[in-house]
């Protein structure tokens, strides 16, 4: 009888390679057991993290299929809710890339019921905010369904709901993607122009020969058409002075210029004045390479001022990952494809480091005792987060943990594999220094129970454990993470909470979905630190 109790009915201690009796745990990819993530939570992971680059265990294709099947299950259950989830994440810029939201929207527009399909098309302008997004949507949607009347009308709305100047900007800046152009989409959508300006722009796109105003010697009076006229002019420009004059007079973006002018520092200097923040952050290396962005240059002052403006960062929907990516590329002093070298300036590096924190949604400190625990096991060093080359879940975890560490006055940071790994990370360290520490670690086994075991063994008082992991736990022959937490709560007399920050878009979590003191958030959701803090304060 004693053995019977010990071996079968003991739900306080279960080896991680077996499911906890009485739960619905599932086998994870590492040979251990985790909880299955709820379909809707998995949808959120997919919308934020995508499946690009796969994980250590699952290749990109298989991970995409898994997530697409989950998405279809959600559409089947409640297509309108899927649209709401897509809009919530896409419109607020919470995901590093918009691709997954567009893919998901196209799938609802094809596979949802009538109401869901209508909701998807109504959300089109909100989710597909640029011409590139629209082309991506068109590419996806036509592989899932035919070009019915409602779909054509939805596409037409994308053009009709913009003012003339906004439309002109879109058709110049984003002219093609994946074999799609505005000629293609306009021929499908066939909008009846809402204004004369719209009509003139549609004609310039579909029947360029008839839009003679675009090639006139003098610009049209209409500002939207004059912008397109300036685009036509700059294609024919013979000298830098003319190019710069057109940029200054008409706010032409980089994409409007023939590539031959894009090696000229004076051209970039003119572009920088009105350059959108996304483009500025992405082109720091280019501007450095051509000699514009150098130490103590005026351009450096402009860049610093904009990177330091939290409102500007939020308005431009700059995602923290975009800043991390820029920090890595600009900081290494050479382009990704080996095209050119430059000397990064310490002021720009520091400004990027600060911008990273500003790019998250506002976080109020919860003032709770938090243990931030980074899973630095082998699997966390495989795959890329959000398709950023070389950005592993390990690096991304460290970056996310720093955000909370900077906010919370009472934090402790630990790293673990199958045991605690000493890593001296503190909130005052710079992001690139922290990732240098995590990158040098050896591959080890995974036991996500370690943070709780460690806190109990050392009698550390913790109100909330925040574990950054892929939830592929398997190593511990004694207990699961939730069992370690239960023991911690009991022996320390603290009803400690657990937040699992999911760093890959797999379907697993170490958090018990039936325990209100545990929660899942998505790693690199720019709202994640705020949600963690709200949960710690008991506001969720
Ligand atoms: Ca692992």
Coordinates of C-alpha atoms and ligand atoms in Angstrom, one line a residue:
X1 CA 0.0 0.0 0.0
X2 CA 2.8 2.4 0.9
X3 CA 4.5 1.8 -2.5
X4 CA 1.2 2.1 -4.2
X5 CA 0.8 5.5 -2.8
X6 CA 4.3 6.5 -3.5
X7 CA 4.5 5.4 -7.0
X8 CA 1.0 6.0 -8.4
X9 CA -1.0 8.4 -6.4
X10 CA 1.7 10.8 -5.4
X11 CA 0.9 14.0 -7.3
X12 CA 3.4 16.0 -5.4
X13 CA 6.4 14.5 -7.1
X14 CA 6.4 13.1 -10.6
X15 CA 9.5 12.7 -12.9
X16 CA 9.4 15.1 -15.7
X17 CA 9.4 12.3 -18.3
X18 CA 6.0 11.3 -17.0
X19 CA 2.7 13.3 -16.9
X20 CA 1.5 14.5 -13.5
X21 CA -1.4 12.1 -12.7
X22 CA -4.8 13.8 -13.0
X23 CA -3.6 16.5 -15.4
X24 CA -3.8 16.6 -19.2
X25 CA -0.1 17.1 -19.7
X26 CA 1.3 16.2 -23.1
X27 CA 4.6 14.9 -24.3
X28 CA 6.9 17.8 -25.3
X29 CA 9.6 17.8 -28.0
X30 CA 12.4 17.0 -25.5
X31 CA 11.0 13.8 -24.1
X32 CA 9.4 15.4 -21.1
X33 CA 5.9 16.4 -20.2
X34 CA 4.4 19.9 -20.2
X35 CA 1.0 21.4 -20.2
X36 CA -0.7 21.9 -23.6
X37 CA -1.1 25.6 -24.3
X38 CA -4.7 26.7 -24.9
X39 CA -5.5 27.3 -28.6
X40 CA -6.1 31.0 -28.2
X41 CA -2.9 31.5 -26.2
X42 CA -1.0 29.6 -28.9
X43 CA -2.6 31.8 -31.5
X44 CA -1.1 34.8 -29.7
X45 CA 2.3 33.2 -29.6
X46 CA 2.1 32.7 -33.3
X47 CA 0.9 36.2 -34.0
X48 CA 3.8 37.7 -32.0
X49 CA 6.6 35.3 -32.7
X50 CA 5.7 33.8 -36.0
X51 CA 7.3 30.6 -37.0
X52 CA 10.2 31.9 -39.1
X53 CA 13.4 30.0 -38.4
X54 CA 11.6 27.2 -36.5
X55 CA 12.9 26.1 -33.1
X56 CA 15.7 23.9 -31.9
X57 CA 13.3 20.9 -32.1
X58 CA 10.8 21.9 -34.9
X59 CA 11.8 23.1 -38.3
X60 CA 10.2 26.2 -39.8
X61 CA 7.8 24.3 -42.1
X62 CA 6.5 21.9 -39.4
X63 CA 6.1 24.7 -36.9
X64 CA 4.2 26.8 -39.5
X65 CA 1.9 23.8 -40.3
X66 CA 1.2 23.3 -36.5
X67 CA 0.4 26.9 -36.0
X68 CA -1.7 27.1 -39.2
X69 CA -3.8 24.1 -38.0
X70 CA -4.2 25.8 -34.6
X71 CA -5.3 29.0 -36.4
X72 CA -7.9 27.0 -38.4
X73 CA -9.2 25.5 -35.2
X74 CA -9.6 29.0 -33.7
X75 CA -11.3 30.3 -36.9
X76 CA -13.7 27.3 -36.7
X77 CA -14.4 28.1 -33.0
X78 CA -14.9 31.9 -33.4
X79 CA -13.6 33.7 -36.5
X80 CA -14.6 37.1 -35.2
X81 CA -12.5 36.6 -32.1
X82 CA -9.5 35.7 -34.3
X83 CA -9.9 39.0 -36.1
X84 CA -10.0 40.8 -32.8
X85 CA -6.8 39.1 -31.7
X86 CA -5.1 40.0 -35.0
X87 CA -6.1 43.6 -34.8
X88 CA -5.2 43.9 -31.1
X89 CA -1.6 42.7 -31.8
X90 CA -1.1 44.2 -35.2
X91 CA -2.6 47.7 -34.7
X92 CA -0.6 48.3 -31.5
X93 CA 2.6 47.1 -33.1
X94 CA 3.0 44.4 -30.4
X95 CA 4.7 41.9 -32.8
X96 CA 8.1 42.2 -34.3
X97 CA 6.7 41.6 -37.8
X98 CA 3.3 42.1 -39.3
X99 CA 3.6 39.1 -41.7
X100 CA 1.8 36.6 -39.4
X101 CA -1.1 38.9 -38.8
X102 CA -1.6 39.4 -42.5
X103 CA -1.4 35.7 -43.1
X104 CA -4.0 35.0 -40.4
X105 CA -6.3 37.8 -41.7
X106 CA -6.1 36.3 -45.2
X107 CA -7.0 32.9 -43.7
X108 CA -10.0 34.2 -41.9
X109 CA -11.1 36.1 -45.0
X110 CA -11.1 32.7 -46.8
X111 CA -12.1 30.1 -44.2
X112 CA -14.2 32.0 -41.7
X113 CA -18.0 32.0 -41.8
X114 CA -19.8 34.9 -43.4
X115 CA -19.6 37.2 -40.4
X116 CA -16.0 36.4 -39.8
X117 CA -15.1 37.0 -43.4
X118 CA -16.8 40.3 -43.3
X119 CA -15.0 41.3 -40.1
X120 CA -11.7 40.3 -41.7
X121 CA -12.2 42.5 -44.7
X122 CA -13.4 45.4 -42.6
X123 CA -10.1 45.1 -40.6
X124 CA -8.0 45.1 -43.8
X125 CA -6.9 48.8 -43.7
X126 CA -6.1 48.5 -39.9
X127 CA -3.9 45.5 -40.4
X128 CA -2.5 46.1 -43.8
X129 CA -1.3 49.6 -43.2
X130 CA 1.2 49.9 -46.1
X131 CA 1.2 48.9 -49.8
X132 CA 3.6 46.1 -49.0
X133 CA 1.1 44.7 -46.5
X134 CA -1.6 44.9 -49.1
X135 CA 0.5 42.9 -51.6
X136 CA 1.3 40.3 -49.0
X137 CA -2.4 40.0 -48.2
X138 CA -3.3 39.6 -51.9
X139 CA -0.6 36.9 -52.3
X140 CA -1.9 34.9 -49.3
X141 CA -5.6 35.3 -49.9
X142 CA -5.6 34.1 -53.5
X143 CA -3.9 30.9 -52.5
X144 CA -6.8 30.3 -50.1
X145 CA -9.9 31.4 -52.0
X146 CA -11.2 33.1 -55.2
X147 CA -11.7 36.8 -56.0
X148 CA -15.3 37.2 -55.0
X149 CA -17.1 40.5 -54.9
X150 CA -16.7 41.1 -51.1
X151 CA -13.0 40.5 -51.4
X152 CA -12.6 43.0 -54.3
X153 CA -14.6 45.5 -52.4
X154 CA -12.4 45.1 -49.3
X155 CA -9.3 45.7 -51.4
X156 CA -10.9 48.7 -53.0
X157 CA -11.6 50.2 -49.5
X158 CA -7.9 50.1 -48.8
X159 CA -7.4 52.7 -51.5
X160 CA -10.6 54.6 -51.0
X161 CA -10.3 55.2 -47.3
X162 CA -7.0 57.2 -47.7
X163 CA -6.7 60.8 -48.4
X164 CA -5.1 61.8 -51.7
X165 CA -1.7 62.6 -50.2
X166 CA -1.6 59.4 -48.1
X167 CA -2.5 57.4 -51.2
X168 CA 0.1 59.0 -53.3
X169 CA 2.7 58.3 -50.6
X170 CA 1.7 54.6 -50.5
X171 CA 1.8 54.0 -54.2
X172 CA 5.3 55.7 -54.5
X173 CA 6.9 54.2 -51.4
X174 CA 5.6 50.7 -51.8
X175 CA 5.5 49.9 -55.5
X176 CA 5.9 46.2 -55.6
X177 CA 6.3 43.0 -53.5
X178 CA 6.4 39.3 -54.2
X179 CA 5.4 39.9 -57.9
X180 CA 2.5 42.2 -57.0
X181 CA 2.1 45.8 -58.0
X182 CA -0.7 48.4 -57.5
X183 CA -1.6 47.8 -61.2
X184 CA -2.5 44.2 -60.2
X185 CA -4.4 45.0 -57.1
X186 CA -6.3 48.0 -58.7
X187 CA -7.4 45.9 -61.6
X188 CA -8.8 43.3 -59.2
X189 CA -10.3 45.8 -56.8
X190 CA -11.5 48.3 -59.5
X191 CA -12.5 51.1 -57.1
X192 CA -14.8 53.8 -58.4
X193 CA -12.8 56.9 -57.4
X194 CA -14.1 58.8 -54.4
X195 CA -12.3 62.1 -55.5
X196 CA -10.8 63.4 -58.6
X197 CA -7.4 63.0 -57.0
X198 CA -8.0 59.3 -56.4
X199 CA -9.2 59.0 -60.0
X200 CA -6.0 60.6 -61.3
X201 CA -3.8 58.4 -59.2
X202 CA -5.6 55.2 -60.3
X203 CA -5.2 56.3 -63.9
X204 CA -1.5 57.0 -63.4
X205 CA -1.1 53.5 -62.1
X206 CA -3.2 51.6 -64.6
X207 CA -2.9 53.7 -67.7
X208 CA 0.3 55.8 -67.3
X209 CA 0.2 57.1 -70.9
X210 CA -3.0 59.0 -70.2
X211 CA -1.7 60.7 -67.0
X212 CA 0.2 63.4 -68.9
X213 CA 0.3 65.8 -65.9
X214 CA 2.8 63.4 -64.3
X215 CA 5.4 64.3 -67.0
X216 CA 4.5 68.0 -67.5
X217 CA 7.3 70.6 -67.1
X218 CA 5.5 72.3 -64.2
X219 CA 4.0 70.4 -61.2
X220 CA 0.2 70.0 -60.7
X221 CA -1.4 72.2 -58.1
X222 CA -2.9 69.3 -56.3
X223 CA -0.3 68.3 -53.6
X224 CA -0.9 64.6 -53.9
X225 CA -0.4 64.6 -57.7
X226 CA 2.6 67.0 -57.3
X227 CA 4.2 64.3 -55.1
X228 CA 3.8 61.7 -57.9
X229 CA 5.0 64.3 -60.4
X230 CA 8.2 64.8 -58.3
X231 CA 8.7 61.0 -58.3
X232 CA 8.6 61.1 -62.1
X233 CA 11.0 64.0 -62.2
X234 CA 13.6 62.4 -59.9
X235 CA 13.7 59.4 -62.2
X236 CA 15.1 61.6 -64.9
X237 CA 17.4 63.7 -62.7
X238 CA 20.9 64.1 -64.0
X239 CA 22.6 65.6 -61.0
X240 CA 22.7 65.5 -57.2
X241 CA 21.5 69.1 -56.8
X242 CA 18.3 68.3 -58.6
X243 CA 17.7 65.2 -56.6
X244 CA 18.2 67.1 -53.3
X245 CA 15.9 69.9 -54.4
X246 CA 13.1 67.5 -55.2
X247 CA 13.6 65.6 -51.9
X248 CA 13.5 68.9 -50.0
X249 CA 10.5 70.4 -51.9
X250 CA 8.3 67.2 -52.0
X251 CA 9.5 65.1 -49.0
X252 CA 10.4 62.2 -51.4
X253 CA 11.3 59.1 -49.4
X254 CA 14.4 56.9 -50.2
X255 CA 12.2 54.4 -52.1
X256 CA 11.3 57.1 -54.7
X257 CA 14.9 57.5 -55.8
X258 CA 16.8 55.6 -58.4
X259 CA 19.5 53.5 -56.6
X260 CA 22.3 55.4 -58.3
X261 CA 21.8 58.3 -55.9
X262 CA 21.8 56.2 -52.8
X263 CA 25.6 56.2 -52.3
X264 CA 25.7 60.0 -51.8
X265 CA 26.0 61.4 -48.3
X266 CA 24.3 64.7 -49.3
X267 CA 21.3 62.8 -50.7
X268 CA 21.0 60.9 -47.4
X269 CA 21.4 64.0 -45.4
X270 CA 18.4 65.5 -47.3
X271 CA 16.4 62.3 -46.8
X272 CA 17.2 62.1 -43.1
X273 CA 15.2 65.3 -42.4
X274 CA 11.9 63.6 -43.0
X275 CA 13.0 60.0 -42.8
X276 CA 10.5 57.8 -41.0
X277 CA 11.9 56.3 -37.8
X278 CA 11.7 52.7 -39.0
X279 CA 13.8 53.6 -42.1
X280 CA 16.2 55.6 -40.0
X281 CA 16.8 52.7 -37.6
X282 CA 17.2 50.2 -40.4
X283 CA 19.7 52.4 -42.3
X284 CA 22.1 53.5 -39.5
X285 CA 24.8 51.3 -41.0
X286 CA 24.3 52.7 -44.6
X287 CA 24.4 56.2 -43.3
X288 CA 27.6 55.4 -41.4
X289 CA 29.2 53.7 -44.4
X290 CA 28.7 56.6 -46.8
X291 CA 30.2 58.9 -44.2
X292 CA 27.1 60.8 -43.1
X293 CA 26.6 59.3 -39.6
X294 CA 30.0 59.7 -38.0
X295 CA 31.2 60.7 -34.5
X296 CA 30.2 64.3 -33.7
X297 CA 28.4 64.8 -37.0
X298 CA 25.1 66.7 -37.2
X299 CA 23.5 63.5 -38.4
X300 CA 24.5 61.8 -35.2
X301 CA 22.7 64.5 -33.2
X302 CA 19.6 64.1 -35.3
X303 CA 19.7 60.3 -34.8
X304 CA 20.2 60.6 -31.0
X305 CA 17.4 63.1 -30.6
X306 CA 14.9 60.8 -32.4
X307 CA 16.0 57.6 -30.7
X308 CA 15.5 59.3 -27.4
X309 CA 11.9 60.4 -28.1
X310 CA 9.6 57.8 -26.5
X311 CA 6.5 59.3 -28.1
X312 CA 8.0 59.2 -31.5
X313 CA 9.1 55.6 -31.0
X314 CA 5.6 54.5 -30.0
X315 CA 3.9 56.5 -32.7
X316 CA 6.1 54.9 -35.3
X317 CA 5.3 51.5 -33.8
X318 CA 9.0 50.8 -33.4
X319 CA 9.2 47.2 -32.0
X320 CA 11.9 46.5 -29.5
X321 CA 13.2 43.7 -31.8
X322 CA 13.8 46.2 -34.5
X323 CA 16.0 48.1 -32.1
X324 CA 17.8 44.9 -31.0
X325 CA 18.4 44.0 -34.6
X326 CA 19.8 47.5 -35.4
X327 CA 22.0 47.3 -32.3
X328 CA 23.5 44.0 -33.6
X329 CA 24.0 45.0 -37.2
X330 CA 25.1 48.6 -36.6
X331 CA 27.2 47.6 -33.6
X332 CA 29.2 45.0 -35.5
X333 CA 30.3 47.7 -38.0
X334 CA 29.6 45.7 -41.2
X335 CA 26.6 44.9 -43.3
X336 CA 24.8 41.5 -43.2
X337 CA 25.8 40.6 -46.7
X338 CA 29.4 41.8 -46.2
X339 CA 28.6 45.0 -48.1
X340 CA 30.7 47.6 -46.6
X341 CA 32.2 48.6 -43.2
X342 CA 31.8 51.5 -40.8
X343 CA 32.8 52.6 -37.3
X344 CA 29.9 52.6 -35.0
X345 CA 29.8 55.5 -32.6
X346 CA 29.4 54.9 -28.9
X347 CA 26.7 57.5 -28.6
X348 CA 24.5 55.8 -31.2
X349 CA 25.0 52.4 -29.5
X350 CA 24.0 53.9 -26.2
X351 CA 21.0 55.6 -27.8
X352 CA 19.8 52.3 -29.3
X353 CA 20.3 50.6 -26.0
X354 CA 18.0 53.2 -24.3
X355 CA 15.5 53.1 -27.2
X356 CA 15.0 49.4 -26.7
X357 CA 13.4 50.0 -23.3
X358 CA 11.4 53.0 -24.5
X359 CA 9.9 50.9 -27.3
X360 CA 7.9 48.7 -24.9
X361 CA 4.5 49.8 -23.7
X362 CA 4.7 51.8 -20.5
X363 CA 5.4 49.6 -17.5
X364 CA 4.6 50.5 -14.0
X365 CA 6.6 48.8 -11.3
X366 CA 4.7 46.2 -9.3
X367 CA 7.0 46.5 -6.3
X368 CA 6.8 42.7 -5.7
X369 CA 9.8 40.4 -5.1
X370 CA 10.5 38.9 -8.5
X371 CA 12.8 36.2 -9.5
X372 CA 13.6 36.5 -13.2
X373 CA 14.8 33.0 -14.3
X374 CA 16.4 32.5 -17.7
X375 CA 16.3 29.1 -19.3
X376 CA 19.8 29.0 -20.9
X377 CA 19.7 25.3 -21.8
X378 CA 20.8 24.0 -25.2
X379 CA 17.5 24.3 -26.9
X380 CA 17.3 28.0 -26.1
X381 CA 20.4 28.5 -28.2
X382 CA 18.7 27.1 -31.3
X383 CA 16.5 28.8 -33.9
X384 CA 16.0 32.6 -34.3
X385 CA 13.5 34.8 -32.7
X386 CA 11.2 36.6 -35.2
X387 CA 13.6 35.7 -38.0
X388 CA 16.3 38.0 -36.7
X389 CA 19.6 36.4 -37.8
X390 CA 21.6 35.2 -34.8
X391 CA 19.0 36.3 -32.2
X392 CA 18.4 33.1 -30.2
X393 CA 15.6 32.5 -27.6
X394 CA 18.5 32.7 -25.1
X395 CA 19.5 36.2 -26.1
X396 CA 15.9 37.3 -26.4
X397 CA 15.1 36.0 -22.9
X398 CA 18.0 38.0 -21.5
X399 CA 16.8 41.1 -23.2
X400 CA 13.2 40.6 -22.0
X401 CA 14.3 40.0 -18.4
X402 CA 16.3 43.2 -18.5
X403 CA 13.2 45.2 -19.2
X404 CA 11.5 43.9 -16.0
X405 CA 14.7 44.2 -14.1
X406 CA 15.0 47.8 -15.0
X407 CA 11.4 48.5 -13.9
X408 CA 11.2 46.5 -10.7
X409 CA 13.1 47.7 -7.6
X410 CA 13.1 44.3 -6.0
X411 CA 14.3 41.7 -8.5
X412 CA 16.8 38.9 -8.6
X413 CA 18.1 37.3 -11.8
X414 CA 19.1 33.6 -12.2
X415 CA 19.9 31.4 -15.1
X416 CA 19.4 27.7 -15.2
X417 CA 19.9 24.5 -17.2
X418 CA 19.6 21.3 -15.2
X419 CA 21.1 23.3 -12.3
X420 CA 21.5 27.0 -11.6
X421 CA 24.1 28.6 -13.9
X422 CA 25.8 31.6 -12.3
X423 CA 25.6 34.6 -14.6
X424 CA 26.2 38.1 -13.2
X425 CA 23.5 40.0 -15.1
X426 CA 22.2 43.3 -13.6
X427 CA 19.7 45.9 -14.7
X428 CA 22.4 48.4 -15.3
X429 CA 24.2 46.3 -18.0
X430 CA 23.9 47.1 -21.6
X431 CA 22.0 44.7 -23.9
X432 CA 25.0 43.8 -26.1
X433 CA 27.1 43.0 -23.0
X434 CA 24.4 40.7 -21.6
X435 CA 24.0 38.7 -24.8
X436 CA 27.7 38.3 -24.9
X437 CA 27.4 36.5 -21.5
X438 CA 24.5 34.2 -22.6
X439 CA 26.1 33.4 -26.0
X440 CA 29.2 31.9 -24.4
X441 CA 27.3 29.2 -22.4
X442 CA 27.6 25.5 -23.1
X443 CA 24.6 23.4 -24.1
X444 CA 23.0 21.8 -21.1
X445 CA 19.9 19.7 -20.1
X446 CA 16.7 21.4 -19.1
X447 CA 14.9 21.5 -15.7
X448 CA 12.4 24.3 -15.4
X449 CA 11.9 23.4 -11.7
X450 CA 15.3 24.8 -10.8
X451 CA 14.3 28.4 -10.0
X452 CA 11.8 27.2 -7.4
X453 CA 14.1 24.5 -6.0
X454 CA 16.9 27.1 -5.7
X455 CA 14.7 29.7 -4.0
X456 CA 13.5 27.2 -1.5
X457 CA 17.0 25.8 -0.7
X458 CA 18.3 29.3 -0.1
X459 CA 15.1 30.5 1.6
X460 CA 14.7 33.4 -0.8
X461 CA 11.4 35.2 -0.5
X462 CA 9.8 35.4 -3.9
X463 CA 6.3 36.8 -4.7
X464 CA 6.6 35.9 -8.4
X465 CA 8.8 33.7 -10.5
X466 CA 9.1 34.8 -14.1
X467 CA 10.6 32.0 -16.2
X468 CA 11.7 32.7 -19.8
X469 CA 11.7 29.4 -21.5
X470 CA 10.5 27.2 -24.4
X471 CA 8.8 24.9 -21.8
X472 CA 10.7 21.9 -23.1
X473 CA 11.5 20.6 -19.6
X474 CA 12.6 16.9 -19.2
X475 CA 15.5 16.4 -17.0
X476 CA 14.3 16.3 -13.4
X477 CA 13.6 12.7 -12.2
X478 CA 11.8 14.0 -9.0
X479 CA 9.4 16.7 -9.9
X480 CA 7.8 19.0 -12.4
X481 CA 8.1 22.8 -12.2
X482 CA 4.5 23.2 -10.8
X483 CA 5.3 20.6 -8.1
X484 CA 8.4 22.5 -7.2
X485 CA 6.3 25.7 -7.0
X486 CA 3.7 23.9 -4.8
X487 CA 6.4 22.8 -2.4
X488 CA 7.9 26.3 -2.4
X489 CA 4.5 27.9 -1.6
X490 CA 3.8 25.4 1.2
X491 CA 7.2 25.5 2.9
X492 CA 7.8 29.2 2.6
X493 CA 4.2 30.2 3.3
X494 CA 4.2 32.5 0.3
X495 CA 1.5 32.0 -2.4
X496 CA 4.1 32.8 -5.1
X497 CA 2.9 33.3 -8.6
X498 CA 4.5 32.0 -11.8
X499 CA 4.7 33.7 -15.2
X500 CA 5.9 31.7 -18.1
X501 CA 7.3 33.9 -20.9
X502 CA 7.1 31.7 -24.0
X503 CA 10.1 32.3 -26.2
X504 CA 9.0 30.1 -29.1
X505 CA 5.7 29.5 -30.9
X506 CA 5.4 25.9 -29.8
X507 CA 2.3 24.5 -28.0
X508 CA 3.8 23.9 -24.6
X509 CA 3.8 25.6 -21.2
X510 CA 5.1 24.7 -17.8
X511 CA 2.3 26.7 -16.2
X512 CA -0.8 24.8 -15.0
X513 CA -3.7 26.4 -16.9
X514 CA -6.0 25.5 -13.9
X515 CA -4.0 27.5 -11.4
X516 CA -5.0 31.2 -11.2
X517 CA -1.6 32.0 -9.8
X518 CA 0.1 31.1 -13.0
X519 CA 0.0 32.8 -16.4
X520 CA 1.5 32.6 -19.9
X521 CA 2.7 35.6 -21.8
X522 CA 4.4 35.8 -25.1
X523 CA 8.1 36.6 -25.2
X524 CA 8.8 39.8 -27.3
X525 CA 5.2 40.9 -27.2
X526 CA 6.0 44.6 -26.6
X527 CA 3.1 44.6 -24.1
X528 CA 4.5 41.6 -22.1
X529 CA 6.4 43.5 -19.4
X530 CA 3.3 45.5 -18.7
X531 CA 1.2 42.4 -18.5
X532 CA 3.7 40.8 -16.1
X533 CA 3.6 43.8 -13.9
X534 CA -0.2 43.9 -13.9
X535 CA -0.3 40.2 -13.0
X536 CA 2.1 40.7 -10.1
X537 CA -0.1 43.5 -8.7
X538 CA -3.1 41.2 -8.9
X539 CA -4.8 43.3 -11.6
X540 CA -5.4 40.4 -14.0
Ligands
LIG1 CA1 16.0 23.0 -23.3

